[in-house]
PDB file of C-alpha atoms and ligand atoms in Angstrom:
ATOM      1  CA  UNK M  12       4.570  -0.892   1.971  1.00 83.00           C
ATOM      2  CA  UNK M  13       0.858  -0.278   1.792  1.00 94.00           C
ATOM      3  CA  UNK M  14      -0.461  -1.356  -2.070  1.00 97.00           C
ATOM      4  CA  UNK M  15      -3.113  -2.364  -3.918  1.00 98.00           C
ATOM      5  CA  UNK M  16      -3.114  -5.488  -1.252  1.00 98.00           C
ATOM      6  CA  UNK M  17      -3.018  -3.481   2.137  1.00 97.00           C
ATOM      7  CA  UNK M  18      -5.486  -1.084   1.222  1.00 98.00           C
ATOM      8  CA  UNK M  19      -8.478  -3.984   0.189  1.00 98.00           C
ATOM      9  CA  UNK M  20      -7.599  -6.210   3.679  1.00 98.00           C
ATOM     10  CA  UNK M  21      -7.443  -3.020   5.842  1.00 98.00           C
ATOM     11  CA  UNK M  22     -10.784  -1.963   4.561  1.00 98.00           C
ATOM     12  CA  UNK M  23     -12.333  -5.663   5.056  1.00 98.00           C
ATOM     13  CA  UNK M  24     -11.139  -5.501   8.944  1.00 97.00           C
ATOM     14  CA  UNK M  25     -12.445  -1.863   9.270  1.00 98.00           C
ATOM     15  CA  UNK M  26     -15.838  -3.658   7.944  1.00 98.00           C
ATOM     16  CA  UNK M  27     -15.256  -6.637  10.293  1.00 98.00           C
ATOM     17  CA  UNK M  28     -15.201  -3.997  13.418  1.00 98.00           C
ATOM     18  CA  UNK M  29     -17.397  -1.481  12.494  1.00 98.00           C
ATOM     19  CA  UNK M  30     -19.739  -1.499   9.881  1.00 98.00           C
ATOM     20  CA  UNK M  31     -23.863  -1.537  10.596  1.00 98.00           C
ATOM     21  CA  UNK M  32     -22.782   0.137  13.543  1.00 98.00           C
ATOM     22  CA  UNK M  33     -23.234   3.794  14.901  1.00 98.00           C
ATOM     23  CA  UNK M  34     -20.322   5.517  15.748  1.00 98.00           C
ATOM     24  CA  UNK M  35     -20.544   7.106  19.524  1.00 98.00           C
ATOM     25  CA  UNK M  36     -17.099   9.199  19.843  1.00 98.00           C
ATOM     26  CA  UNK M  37     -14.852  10.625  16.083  1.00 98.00           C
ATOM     27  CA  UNK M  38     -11.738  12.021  17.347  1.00 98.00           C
ATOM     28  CA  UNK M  39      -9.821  13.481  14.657  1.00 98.00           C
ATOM     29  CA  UNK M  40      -5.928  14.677  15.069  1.00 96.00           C
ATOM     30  CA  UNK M  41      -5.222  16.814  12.007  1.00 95.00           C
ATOM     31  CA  UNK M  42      -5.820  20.675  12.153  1.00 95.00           C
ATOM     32  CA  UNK M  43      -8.529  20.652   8.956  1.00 96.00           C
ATOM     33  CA  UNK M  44     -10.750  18.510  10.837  1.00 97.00           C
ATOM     34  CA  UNK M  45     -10.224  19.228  14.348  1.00 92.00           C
ATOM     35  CA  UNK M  46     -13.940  20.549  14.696  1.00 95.00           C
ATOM     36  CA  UNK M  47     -15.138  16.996  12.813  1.00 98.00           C
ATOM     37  CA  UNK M  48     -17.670  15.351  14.791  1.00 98.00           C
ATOM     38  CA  UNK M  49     -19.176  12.042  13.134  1.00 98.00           C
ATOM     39  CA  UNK M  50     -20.798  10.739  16.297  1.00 98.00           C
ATOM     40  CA  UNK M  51     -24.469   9.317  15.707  1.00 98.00           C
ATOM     41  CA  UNK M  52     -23.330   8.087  12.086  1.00 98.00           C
ATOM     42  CA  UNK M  53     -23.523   4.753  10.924  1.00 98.00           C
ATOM     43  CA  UNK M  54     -20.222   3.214   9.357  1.00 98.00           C
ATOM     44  CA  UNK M  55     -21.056   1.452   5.795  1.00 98.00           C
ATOM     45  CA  UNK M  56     -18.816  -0.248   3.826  1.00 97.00           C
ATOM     46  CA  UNK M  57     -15.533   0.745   3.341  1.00 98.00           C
ATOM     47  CA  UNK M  58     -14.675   1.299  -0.300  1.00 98.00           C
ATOM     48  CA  UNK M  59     -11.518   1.200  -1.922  1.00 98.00           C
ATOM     49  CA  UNK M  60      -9.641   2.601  -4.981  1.00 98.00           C
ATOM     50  CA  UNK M  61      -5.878   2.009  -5.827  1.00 98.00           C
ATOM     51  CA  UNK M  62      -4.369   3.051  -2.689  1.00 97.00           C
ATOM     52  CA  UNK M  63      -7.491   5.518  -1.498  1.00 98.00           C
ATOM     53  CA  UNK M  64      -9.820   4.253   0.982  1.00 98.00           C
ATOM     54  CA  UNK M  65     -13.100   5.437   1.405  1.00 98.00           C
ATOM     55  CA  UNK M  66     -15.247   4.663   4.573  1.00 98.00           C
ATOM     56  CA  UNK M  67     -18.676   5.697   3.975  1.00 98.00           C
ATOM     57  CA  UNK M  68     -20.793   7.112   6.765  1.00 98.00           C
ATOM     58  CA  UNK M  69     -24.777   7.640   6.726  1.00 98.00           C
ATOM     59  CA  UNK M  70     -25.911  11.063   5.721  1.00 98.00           C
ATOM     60  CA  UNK M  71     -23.724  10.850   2.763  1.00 98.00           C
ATOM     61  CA  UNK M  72     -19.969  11.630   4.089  1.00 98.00           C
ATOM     62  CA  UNK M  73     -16.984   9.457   3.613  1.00 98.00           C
ATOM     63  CA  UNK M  74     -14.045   9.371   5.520  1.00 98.00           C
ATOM     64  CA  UNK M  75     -11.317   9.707   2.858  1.00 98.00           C
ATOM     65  CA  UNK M  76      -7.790   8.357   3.746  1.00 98.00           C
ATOM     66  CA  UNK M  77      -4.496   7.762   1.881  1.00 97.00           C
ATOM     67  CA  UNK M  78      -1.562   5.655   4.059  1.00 95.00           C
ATOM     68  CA  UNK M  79       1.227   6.939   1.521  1.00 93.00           C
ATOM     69  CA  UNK M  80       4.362   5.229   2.932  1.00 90.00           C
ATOM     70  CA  UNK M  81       3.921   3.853   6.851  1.00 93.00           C
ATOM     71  CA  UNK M  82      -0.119   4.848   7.530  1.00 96.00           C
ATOM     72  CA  UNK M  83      -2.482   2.200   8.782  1.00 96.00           C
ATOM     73  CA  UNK M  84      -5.823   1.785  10.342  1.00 98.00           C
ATOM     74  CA  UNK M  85      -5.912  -0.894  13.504  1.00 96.00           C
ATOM     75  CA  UNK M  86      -8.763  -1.831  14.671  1.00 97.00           C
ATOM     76  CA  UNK M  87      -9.527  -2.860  18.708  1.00 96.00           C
ATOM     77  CA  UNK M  88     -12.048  -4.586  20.665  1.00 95.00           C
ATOM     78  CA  UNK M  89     -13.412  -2.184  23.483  1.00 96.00           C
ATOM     79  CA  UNK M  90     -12.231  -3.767  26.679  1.00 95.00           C
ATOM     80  CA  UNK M  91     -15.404  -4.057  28.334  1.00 95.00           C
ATOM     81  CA  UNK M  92     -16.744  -6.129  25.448  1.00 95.00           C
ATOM     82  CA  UNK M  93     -13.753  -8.851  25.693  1.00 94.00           C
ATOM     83  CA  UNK M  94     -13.426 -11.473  28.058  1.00 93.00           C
ATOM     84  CA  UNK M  95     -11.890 -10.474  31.408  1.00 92.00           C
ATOM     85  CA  UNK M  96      -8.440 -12.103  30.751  1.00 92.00           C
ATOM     86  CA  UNK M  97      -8.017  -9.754  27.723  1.00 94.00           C
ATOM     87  CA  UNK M  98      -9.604  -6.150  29.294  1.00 95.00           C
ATOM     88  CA  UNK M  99      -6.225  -4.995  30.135  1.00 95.00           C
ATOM     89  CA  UNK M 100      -4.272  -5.766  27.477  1.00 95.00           C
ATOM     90  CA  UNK M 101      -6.638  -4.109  25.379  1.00 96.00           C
ATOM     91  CA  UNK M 102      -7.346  -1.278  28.377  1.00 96.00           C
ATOM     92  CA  UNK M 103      -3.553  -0.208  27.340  1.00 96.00           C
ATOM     93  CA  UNK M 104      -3.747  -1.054  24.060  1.00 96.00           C
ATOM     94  CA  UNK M 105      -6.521   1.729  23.750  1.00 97.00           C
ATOM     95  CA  UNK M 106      -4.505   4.272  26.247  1.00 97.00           C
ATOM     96  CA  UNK M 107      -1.724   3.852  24.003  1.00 97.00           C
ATOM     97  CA  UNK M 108      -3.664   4.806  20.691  1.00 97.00           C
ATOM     98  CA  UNK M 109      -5.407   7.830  22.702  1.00 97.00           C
ATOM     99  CA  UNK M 110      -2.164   9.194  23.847  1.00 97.00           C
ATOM    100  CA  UNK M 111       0.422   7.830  20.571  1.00 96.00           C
ATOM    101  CA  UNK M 112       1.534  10.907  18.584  1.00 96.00           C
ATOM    102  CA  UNK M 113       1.314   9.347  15.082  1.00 97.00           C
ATOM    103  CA  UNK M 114      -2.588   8.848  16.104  1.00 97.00           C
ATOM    104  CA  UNK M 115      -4.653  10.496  13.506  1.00 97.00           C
ATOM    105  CA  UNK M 116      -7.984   9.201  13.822  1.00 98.00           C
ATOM    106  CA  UNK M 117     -10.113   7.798  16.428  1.00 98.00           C
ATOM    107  CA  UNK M 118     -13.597   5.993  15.932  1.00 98.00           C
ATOM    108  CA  UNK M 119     -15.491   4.317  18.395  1.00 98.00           C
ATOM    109  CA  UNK M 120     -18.677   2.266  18.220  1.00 98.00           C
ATOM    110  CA  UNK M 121     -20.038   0.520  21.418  1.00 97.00           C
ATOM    111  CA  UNK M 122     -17.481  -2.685  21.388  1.00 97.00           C
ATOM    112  CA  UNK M 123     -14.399  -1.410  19.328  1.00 98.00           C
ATOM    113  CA  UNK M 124     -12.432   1.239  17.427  1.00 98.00           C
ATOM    114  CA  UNK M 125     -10.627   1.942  15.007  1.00 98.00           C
ATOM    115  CA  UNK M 126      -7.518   3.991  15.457  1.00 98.00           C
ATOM    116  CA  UNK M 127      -5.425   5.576  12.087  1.00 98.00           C
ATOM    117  CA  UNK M 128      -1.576   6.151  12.667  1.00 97.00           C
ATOM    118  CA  UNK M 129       0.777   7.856  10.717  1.00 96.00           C
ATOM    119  CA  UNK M 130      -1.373   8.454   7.921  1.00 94.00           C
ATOM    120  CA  UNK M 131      -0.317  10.401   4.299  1.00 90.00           C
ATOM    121  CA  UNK M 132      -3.922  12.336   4.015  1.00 96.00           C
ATOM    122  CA  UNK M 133      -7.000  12.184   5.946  1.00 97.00           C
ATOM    123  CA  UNK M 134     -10.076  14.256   5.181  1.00 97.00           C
ATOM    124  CA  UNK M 135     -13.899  13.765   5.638  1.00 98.00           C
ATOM    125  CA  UNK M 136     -15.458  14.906   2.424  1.00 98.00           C
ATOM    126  CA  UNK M 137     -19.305  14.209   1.061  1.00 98.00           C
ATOM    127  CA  UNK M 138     -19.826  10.623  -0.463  1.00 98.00           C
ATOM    128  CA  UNK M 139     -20.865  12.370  -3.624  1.00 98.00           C
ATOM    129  CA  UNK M 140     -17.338  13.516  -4.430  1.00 98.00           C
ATOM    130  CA  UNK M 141     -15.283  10.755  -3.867  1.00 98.00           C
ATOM    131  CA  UNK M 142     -15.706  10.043  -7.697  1.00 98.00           C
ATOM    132  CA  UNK M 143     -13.987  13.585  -8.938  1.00 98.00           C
ATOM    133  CA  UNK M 144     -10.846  12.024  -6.382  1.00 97.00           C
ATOM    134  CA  UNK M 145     -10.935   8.278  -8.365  1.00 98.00           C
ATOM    135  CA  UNK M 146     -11.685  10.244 -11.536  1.00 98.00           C
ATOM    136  CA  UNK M 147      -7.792  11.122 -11.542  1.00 97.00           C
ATOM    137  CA  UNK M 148      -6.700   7.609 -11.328  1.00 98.00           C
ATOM    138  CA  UNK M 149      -6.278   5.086 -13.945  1.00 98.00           C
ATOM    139  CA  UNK M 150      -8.155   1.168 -13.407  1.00 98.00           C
ATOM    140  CA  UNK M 151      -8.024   0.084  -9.991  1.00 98.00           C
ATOM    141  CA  UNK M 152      -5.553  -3.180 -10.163  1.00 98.00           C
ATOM    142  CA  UNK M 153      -7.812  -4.403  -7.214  1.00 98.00           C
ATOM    143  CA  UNK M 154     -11.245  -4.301  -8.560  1.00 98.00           C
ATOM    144  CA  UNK M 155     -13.375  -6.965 -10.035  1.00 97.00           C
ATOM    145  CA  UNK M 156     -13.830  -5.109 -13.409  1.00 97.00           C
ATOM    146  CA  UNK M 157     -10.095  -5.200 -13.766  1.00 98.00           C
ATOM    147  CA  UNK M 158     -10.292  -8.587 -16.294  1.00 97.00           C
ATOM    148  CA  UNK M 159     -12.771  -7.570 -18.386  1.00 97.00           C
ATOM    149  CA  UNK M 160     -12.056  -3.656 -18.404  1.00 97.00           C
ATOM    150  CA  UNK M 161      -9.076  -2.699 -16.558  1.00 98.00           C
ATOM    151  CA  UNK M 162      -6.075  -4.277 -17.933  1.00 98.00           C
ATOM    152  CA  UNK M 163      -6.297  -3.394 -21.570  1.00 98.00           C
ATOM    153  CA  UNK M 164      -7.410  -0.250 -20.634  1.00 98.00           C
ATOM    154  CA  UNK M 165      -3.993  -0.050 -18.094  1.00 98.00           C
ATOM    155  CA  UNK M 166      -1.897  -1.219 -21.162  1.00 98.00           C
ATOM    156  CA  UNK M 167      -3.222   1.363 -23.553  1.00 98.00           C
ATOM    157  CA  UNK M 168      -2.086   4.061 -20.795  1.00 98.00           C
ATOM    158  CA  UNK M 169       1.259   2.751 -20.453  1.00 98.00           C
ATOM    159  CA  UNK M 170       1.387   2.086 -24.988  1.00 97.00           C
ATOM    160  CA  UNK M 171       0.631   5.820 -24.592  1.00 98.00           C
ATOM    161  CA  UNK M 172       4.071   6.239 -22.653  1.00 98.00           C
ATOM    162  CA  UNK M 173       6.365   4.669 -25.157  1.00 98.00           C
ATOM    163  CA  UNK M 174       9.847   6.215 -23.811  1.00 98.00           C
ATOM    164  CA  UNK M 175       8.972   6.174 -20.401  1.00 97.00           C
ATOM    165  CA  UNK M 176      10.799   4.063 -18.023  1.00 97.00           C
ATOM    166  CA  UNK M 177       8.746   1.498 -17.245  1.00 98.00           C
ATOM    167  CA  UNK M 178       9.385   1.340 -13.659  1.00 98.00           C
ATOM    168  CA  UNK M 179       8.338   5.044 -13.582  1.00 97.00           C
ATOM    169  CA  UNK M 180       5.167   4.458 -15.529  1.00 98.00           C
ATOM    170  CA  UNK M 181       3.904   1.436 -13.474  1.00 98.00           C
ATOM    171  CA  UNK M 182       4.568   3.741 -10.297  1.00 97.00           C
ATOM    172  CA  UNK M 183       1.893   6.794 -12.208  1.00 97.00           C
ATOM    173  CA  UNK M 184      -0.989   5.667 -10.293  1.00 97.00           C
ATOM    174  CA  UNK M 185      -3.223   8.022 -13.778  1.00 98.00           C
ATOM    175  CA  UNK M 186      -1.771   4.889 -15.720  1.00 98.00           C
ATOM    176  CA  UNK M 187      -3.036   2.182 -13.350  1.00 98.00           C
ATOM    177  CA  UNK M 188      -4.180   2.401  -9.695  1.00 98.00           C
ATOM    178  CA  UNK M 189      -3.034   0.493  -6.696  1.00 98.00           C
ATOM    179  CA  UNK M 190       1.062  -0.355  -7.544  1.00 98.00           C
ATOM    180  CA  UNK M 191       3.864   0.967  -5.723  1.00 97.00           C
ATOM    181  CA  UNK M 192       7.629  -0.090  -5.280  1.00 97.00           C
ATOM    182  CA  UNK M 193       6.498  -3.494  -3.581  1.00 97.00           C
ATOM    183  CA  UNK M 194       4.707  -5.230  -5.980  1.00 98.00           C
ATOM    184  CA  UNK M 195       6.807  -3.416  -8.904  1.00 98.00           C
ATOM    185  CA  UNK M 196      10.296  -4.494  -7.800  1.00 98.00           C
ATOM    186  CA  UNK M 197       8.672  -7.872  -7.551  1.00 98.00           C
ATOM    187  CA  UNK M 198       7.095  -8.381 -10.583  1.00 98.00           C
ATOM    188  CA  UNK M 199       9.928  -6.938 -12.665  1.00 98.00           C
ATOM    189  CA  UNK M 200      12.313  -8.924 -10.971  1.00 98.00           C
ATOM    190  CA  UNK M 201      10.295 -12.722 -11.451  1.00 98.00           C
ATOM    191  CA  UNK M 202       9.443 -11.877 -14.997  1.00 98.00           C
ATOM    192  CA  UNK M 203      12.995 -10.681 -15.489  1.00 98.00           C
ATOM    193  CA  UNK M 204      12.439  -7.400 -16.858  1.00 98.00           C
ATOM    194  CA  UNK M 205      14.744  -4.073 -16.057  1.00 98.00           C
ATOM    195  CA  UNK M 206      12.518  -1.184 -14.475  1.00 98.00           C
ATOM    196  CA  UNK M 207      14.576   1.074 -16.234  1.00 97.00           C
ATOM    197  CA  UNK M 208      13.715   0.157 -19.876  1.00 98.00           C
ATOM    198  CA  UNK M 209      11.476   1.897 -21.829  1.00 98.00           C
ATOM    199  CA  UNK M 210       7.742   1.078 -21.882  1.00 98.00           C
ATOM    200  CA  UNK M 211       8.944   0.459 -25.449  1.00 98.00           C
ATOM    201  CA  UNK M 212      11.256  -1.779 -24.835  1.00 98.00           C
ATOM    202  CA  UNK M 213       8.710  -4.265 -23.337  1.00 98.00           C
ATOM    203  CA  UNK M 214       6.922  -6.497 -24.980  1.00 97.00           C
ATOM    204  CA  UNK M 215       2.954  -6.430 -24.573  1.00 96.00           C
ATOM    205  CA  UNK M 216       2.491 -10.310 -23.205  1.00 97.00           C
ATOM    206  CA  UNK M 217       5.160  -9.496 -20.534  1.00 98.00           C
ATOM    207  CA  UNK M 218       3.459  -6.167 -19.682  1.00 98.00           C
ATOM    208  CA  UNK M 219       0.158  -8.315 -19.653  1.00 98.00           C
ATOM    209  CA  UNK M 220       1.887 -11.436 -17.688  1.00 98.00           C
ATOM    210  CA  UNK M 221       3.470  -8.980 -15.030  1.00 98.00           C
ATOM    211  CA  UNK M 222      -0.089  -6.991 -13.998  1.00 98.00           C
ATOM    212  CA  UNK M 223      -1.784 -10.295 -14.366  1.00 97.00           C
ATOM    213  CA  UNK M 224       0.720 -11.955 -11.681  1.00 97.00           C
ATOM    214  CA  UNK M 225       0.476  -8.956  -9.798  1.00 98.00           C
ATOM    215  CA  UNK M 226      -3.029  -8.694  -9.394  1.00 98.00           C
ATOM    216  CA  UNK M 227      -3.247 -12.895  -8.518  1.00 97.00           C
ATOM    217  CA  UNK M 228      -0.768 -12.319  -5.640  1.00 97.00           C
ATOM    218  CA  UNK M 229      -1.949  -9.083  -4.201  1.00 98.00           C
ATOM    219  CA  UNK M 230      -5.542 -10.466  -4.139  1.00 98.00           C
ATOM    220  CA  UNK M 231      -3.972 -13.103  -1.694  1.00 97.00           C
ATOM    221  CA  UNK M 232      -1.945 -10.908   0.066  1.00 96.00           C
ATOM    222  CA  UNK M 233      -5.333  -8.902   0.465  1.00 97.00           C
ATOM    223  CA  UNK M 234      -6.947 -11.815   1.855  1.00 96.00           C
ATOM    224  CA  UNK M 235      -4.480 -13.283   4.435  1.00 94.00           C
ATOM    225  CA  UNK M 236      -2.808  -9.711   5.650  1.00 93.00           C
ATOM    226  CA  UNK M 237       0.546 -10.328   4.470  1.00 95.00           C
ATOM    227  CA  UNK M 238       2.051  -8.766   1.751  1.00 96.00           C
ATOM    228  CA  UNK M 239       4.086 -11.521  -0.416  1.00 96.00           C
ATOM    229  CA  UNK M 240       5.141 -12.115  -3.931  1.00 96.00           C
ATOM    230  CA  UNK M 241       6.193 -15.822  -2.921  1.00 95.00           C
ATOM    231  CA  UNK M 242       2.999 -17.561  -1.720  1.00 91.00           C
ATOM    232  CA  UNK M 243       4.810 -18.064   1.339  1.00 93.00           C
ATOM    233  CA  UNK M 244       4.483 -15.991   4.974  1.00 92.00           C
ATOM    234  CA  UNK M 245       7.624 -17.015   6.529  1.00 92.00           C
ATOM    235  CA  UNK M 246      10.616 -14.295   8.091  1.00 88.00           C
ATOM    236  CA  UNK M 247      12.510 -13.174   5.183  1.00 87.00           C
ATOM    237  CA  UNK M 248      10.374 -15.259   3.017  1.00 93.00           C
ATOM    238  CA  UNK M 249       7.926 -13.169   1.481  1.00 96.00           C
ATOM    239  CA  UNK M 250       9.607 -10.969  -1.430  1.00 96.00           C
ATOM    240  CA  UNK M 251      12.517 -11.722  -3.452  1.00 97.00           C
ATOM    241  CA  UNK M 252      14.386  -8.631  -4.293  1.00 97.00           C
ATOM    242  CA  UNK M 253      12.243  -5.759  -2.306  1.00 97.00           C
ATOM    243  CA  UNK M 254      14.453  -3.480   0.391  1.00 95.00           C
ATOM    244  CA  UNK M 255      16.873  -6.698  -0.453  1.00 96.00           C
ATOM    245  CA  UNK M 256      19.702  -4.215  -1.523  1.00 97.00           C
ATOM    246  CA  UNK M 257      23.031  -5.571  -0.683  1.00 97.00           C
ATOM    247  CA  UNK M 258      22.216  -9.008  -0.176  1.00 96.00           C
ATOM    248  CA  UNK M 259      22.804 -11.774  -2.531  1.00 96.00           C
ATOM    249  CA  UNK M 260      19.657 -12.438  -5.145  1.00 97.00           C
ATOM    250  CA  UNK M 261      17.699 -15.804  -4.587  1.00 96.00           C
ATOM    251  CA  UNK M 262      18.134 -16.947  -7.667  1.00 96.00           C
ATOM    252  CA  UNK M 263      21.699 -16.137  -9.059  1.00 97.00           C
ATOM    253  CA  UNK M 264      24.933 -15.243  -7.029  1.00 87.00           C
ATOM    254  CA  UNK M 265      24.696 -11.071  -7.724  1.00 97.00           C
ATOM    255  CA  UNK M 266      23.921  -8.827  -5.214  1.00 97.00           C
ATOM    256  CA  UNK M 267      20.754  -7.167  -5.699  1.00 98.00           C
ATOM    257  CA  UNK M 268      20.904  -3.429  -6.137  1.00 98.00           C
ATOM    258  CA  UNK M 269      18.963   0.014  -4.923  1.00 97.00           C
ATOM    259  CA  UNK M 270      18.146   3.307  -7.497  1.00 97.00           C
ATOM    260  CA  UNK M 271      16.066   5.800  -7.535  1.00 96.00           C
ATOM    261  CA  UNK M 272      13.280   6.518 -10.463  1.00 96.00           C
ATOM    262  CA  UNK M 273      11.080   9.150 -11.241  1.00 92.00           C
ATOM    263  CA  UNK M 274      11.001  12.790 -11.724  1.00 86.00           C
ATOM    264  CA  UNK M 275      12.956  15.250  -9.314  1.00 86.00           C
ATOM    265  CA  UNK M 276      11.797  15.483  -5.721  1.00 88.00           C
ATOM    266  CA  UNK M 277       9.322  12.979  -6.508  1.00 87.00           C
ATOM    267  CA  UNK M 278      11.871   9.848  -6.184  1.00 92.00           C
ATOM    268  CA  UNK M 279      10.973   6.449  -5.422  1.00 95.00           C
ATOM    269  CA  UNK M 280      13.465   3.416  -4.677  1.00 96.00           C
ATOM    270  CA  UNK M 281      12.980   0.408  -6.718  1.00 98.00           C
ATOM    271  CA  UNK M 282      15.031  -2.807  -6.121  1.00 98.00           C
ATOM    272  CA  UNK M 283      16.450  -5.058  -8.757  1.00 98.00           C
ATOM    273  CA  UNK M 284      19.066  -7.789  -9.839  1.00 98.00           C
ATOM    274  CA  UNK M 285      21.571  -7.066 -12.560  1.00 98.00           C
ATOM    275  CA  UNK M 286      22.138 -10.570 -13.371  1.00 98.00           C
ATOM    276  CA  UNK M 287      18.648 -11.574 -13.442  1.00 98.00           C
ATOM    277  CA  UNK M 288      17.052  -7.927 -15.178  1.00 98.00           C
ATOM    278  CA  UNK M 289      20.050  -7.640 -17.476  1.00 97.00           C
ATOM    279  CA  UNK M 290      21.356  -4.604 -16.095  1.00 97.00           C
ATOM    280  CA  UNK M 291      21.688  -1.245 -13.941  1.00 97.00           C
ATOM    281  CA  UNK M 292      20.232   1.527 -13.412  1.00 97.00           C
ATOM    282  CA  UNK M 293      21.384   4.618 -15.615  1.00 95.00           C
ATOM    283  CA  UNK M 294      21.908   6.723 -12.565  1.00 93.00           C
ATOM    284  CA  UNK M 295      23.799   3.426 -10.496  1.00 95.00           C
ATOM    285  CA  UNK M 296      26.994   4.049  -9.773  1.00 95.00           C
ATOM    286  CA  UNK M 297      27.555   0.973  -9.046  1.00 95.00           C
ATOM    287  CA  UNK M 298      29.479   1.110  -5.676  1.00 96.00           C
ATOM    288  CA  UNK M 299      28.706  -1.200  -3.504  1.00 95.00           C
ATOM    289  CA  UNK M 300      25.684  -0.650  -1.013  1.00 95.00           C
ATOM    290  CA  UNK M 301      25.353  -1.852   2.123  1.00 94.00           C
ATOM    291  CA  UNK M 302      22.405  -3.825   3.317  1.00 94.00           C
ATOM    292  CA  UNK M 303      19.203  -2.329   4.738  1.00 90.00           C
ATOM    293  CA  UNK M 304      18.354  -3.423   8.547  1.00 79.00           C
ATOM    294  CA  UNK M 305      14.548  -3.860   9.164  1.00 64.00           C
ATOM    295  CA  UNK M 306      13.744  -2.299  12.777  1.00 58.00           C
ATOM    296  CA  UNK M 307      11.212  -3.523  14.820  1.00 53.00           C
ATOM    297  CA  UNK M 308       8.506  -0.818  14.722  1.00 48.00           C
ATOM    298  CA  UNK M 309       8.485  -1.971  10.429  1.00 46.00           C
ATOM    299  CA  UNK M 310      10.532   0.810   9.546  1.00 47.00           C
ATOM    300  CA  UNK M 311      14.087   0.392   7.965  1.00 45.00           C
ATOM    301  CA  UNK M 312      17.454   2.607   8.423  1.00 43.00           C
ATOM    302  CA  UNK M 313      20.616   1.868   6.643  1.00 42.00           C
ATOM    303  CA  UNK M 314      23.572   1.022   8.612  1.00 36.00           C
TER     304      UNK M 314
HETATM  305 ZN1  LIG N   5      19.794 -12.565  -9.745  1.00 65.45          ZN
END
């Protein structure tokens, strides 16, 4: 689930690729930009926000992209600037991106590209208003003023939600920037704490010890590409309760449950233990639910 996390490592290997160099070729799949044409810009460094990214171009234009639930950035070496052995791996590699149908971006600079996928929102908009988009967002979780600045100002949001389900208010990216059901099932679920109590209901060091744990674990999940609340990388070792519906909880013999939060039509699933978080969702109905099977491509069905 691209967080916080994602959103900071994809933007340091979009850097690694691209930036201080000119872009030759912008191909752009989505109907508003289909005229777009960033050739002869240079790429400067990506900025993020929350879960916005924001590559900056020369002549004062960003690239503005959101990856909502299954969007990513990948970025390639051009074939003729890898050794021999790898040209045509990467040769299809490349025809794949140019011909996938979830490809919504394209940029090339003389010895790679980037390619977007799947992505929630992509726009190019002028550097000078990517504040007015940030201005709508509470303290980035990711950024370095977060100690000093961001967390008490994050608190004071959520104080200002006092019968809000706290699951629902961590998820309000106004309150705080960068969360989503990843790091909040988590977080709830190691410091014990029901996502469907009120904001109320929770005292103020565990809010504090839950964004503070949060923030340690994403900025190492930002640094090594892999998105884990355990410290460890390992298959089926990275998240304790997350898309774990149905399956027995790590740390007592329950089975970890599934509900949705949030307002109508606007529904997210958060993940939790009953034994551990001292209880179910108001809208469980406590049947049993079967267990979610991770496909290949990263996606997930239930069987
Ligand atoms: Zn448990």
């Amino acid at each position: 689930m691209p967080e916080g996390d994602t959103i900071v490592w994809t933007a340091r290997r979009l850097d690694a690729s691209l930036s201080g160099k000119v872009l030759t070729r912008t191909d752009f799949r989505v109907p508003s930009l289909a005229t777009t044409d960033l050739a002869g810009r240079e790429s400067l460094p990506v900025a993020t926000y929350g879960k916005h990214l924001f590559h900056r171009l020369s002549g004062g234009v960003t690239i503005h992209s959101h990856l909502k639930m299954e969007g990513r950035w990948s970025t390639l070496v051009a074939p003729h600037a890898a050794p021999p052995r790898e040209a045509k791996r990467l040769e299809t590699q490349v025809r794949r991106a140019e011909r996938g149908h979830t490809t919504r971006a394209l940029l090339y600079v003389s010895d790679a590209l980037a390619v977007a996928s799947k992505l929630g929102l992509l726009d190019v908009i002028p550097t000078s208003e990517e504040q007015a988009i940030i201005g709508r967002l509470g303290p980035d979780i990711m950024a370095e003023s977060w100690p000093e600045t961001g967390l008490d100002a994050a608190l004071d949001n959520l104080r200002g939600q006092p019968q809000r389900l706290l699951g629902e208010a961590l998820l309000d990216q106004r309150n705080l920037a960068g969360l989503g059901t990843f790091w909040i099932s988590e977080m709830l679920f190691v410091h014990g704490v029901l996502p469907w109590l009120t904001v109320a209901e929770v005292p103020e060091e565990t809010l504090r010890a839950v964004l503070d744990d949060a923030r340690r674990l994403m900025l190492a999940s930002a640094t090594t590409g892999v998105q884990s609340s355990t410290g460890r990388a390992g298959d089926g070792e990275t998240k304790r309760v997350h898309a774990r519906s149905g399956l027995p909880c790590v740390r007592c013999t329950d089975t970890v449950r599934v509900a949705m939060i949030g307002e109508a039509g606007r529904e997210r699933t958060l993940f939790s233990c009953p034994t551990c978080q001292g209880g179910y969702a108001p809208n469980d109905d406590r049947r049993p639910q079967r267990p979610l099977v991770e496909r290949p491509a990263g996606g997930r069905r239930r069987v």
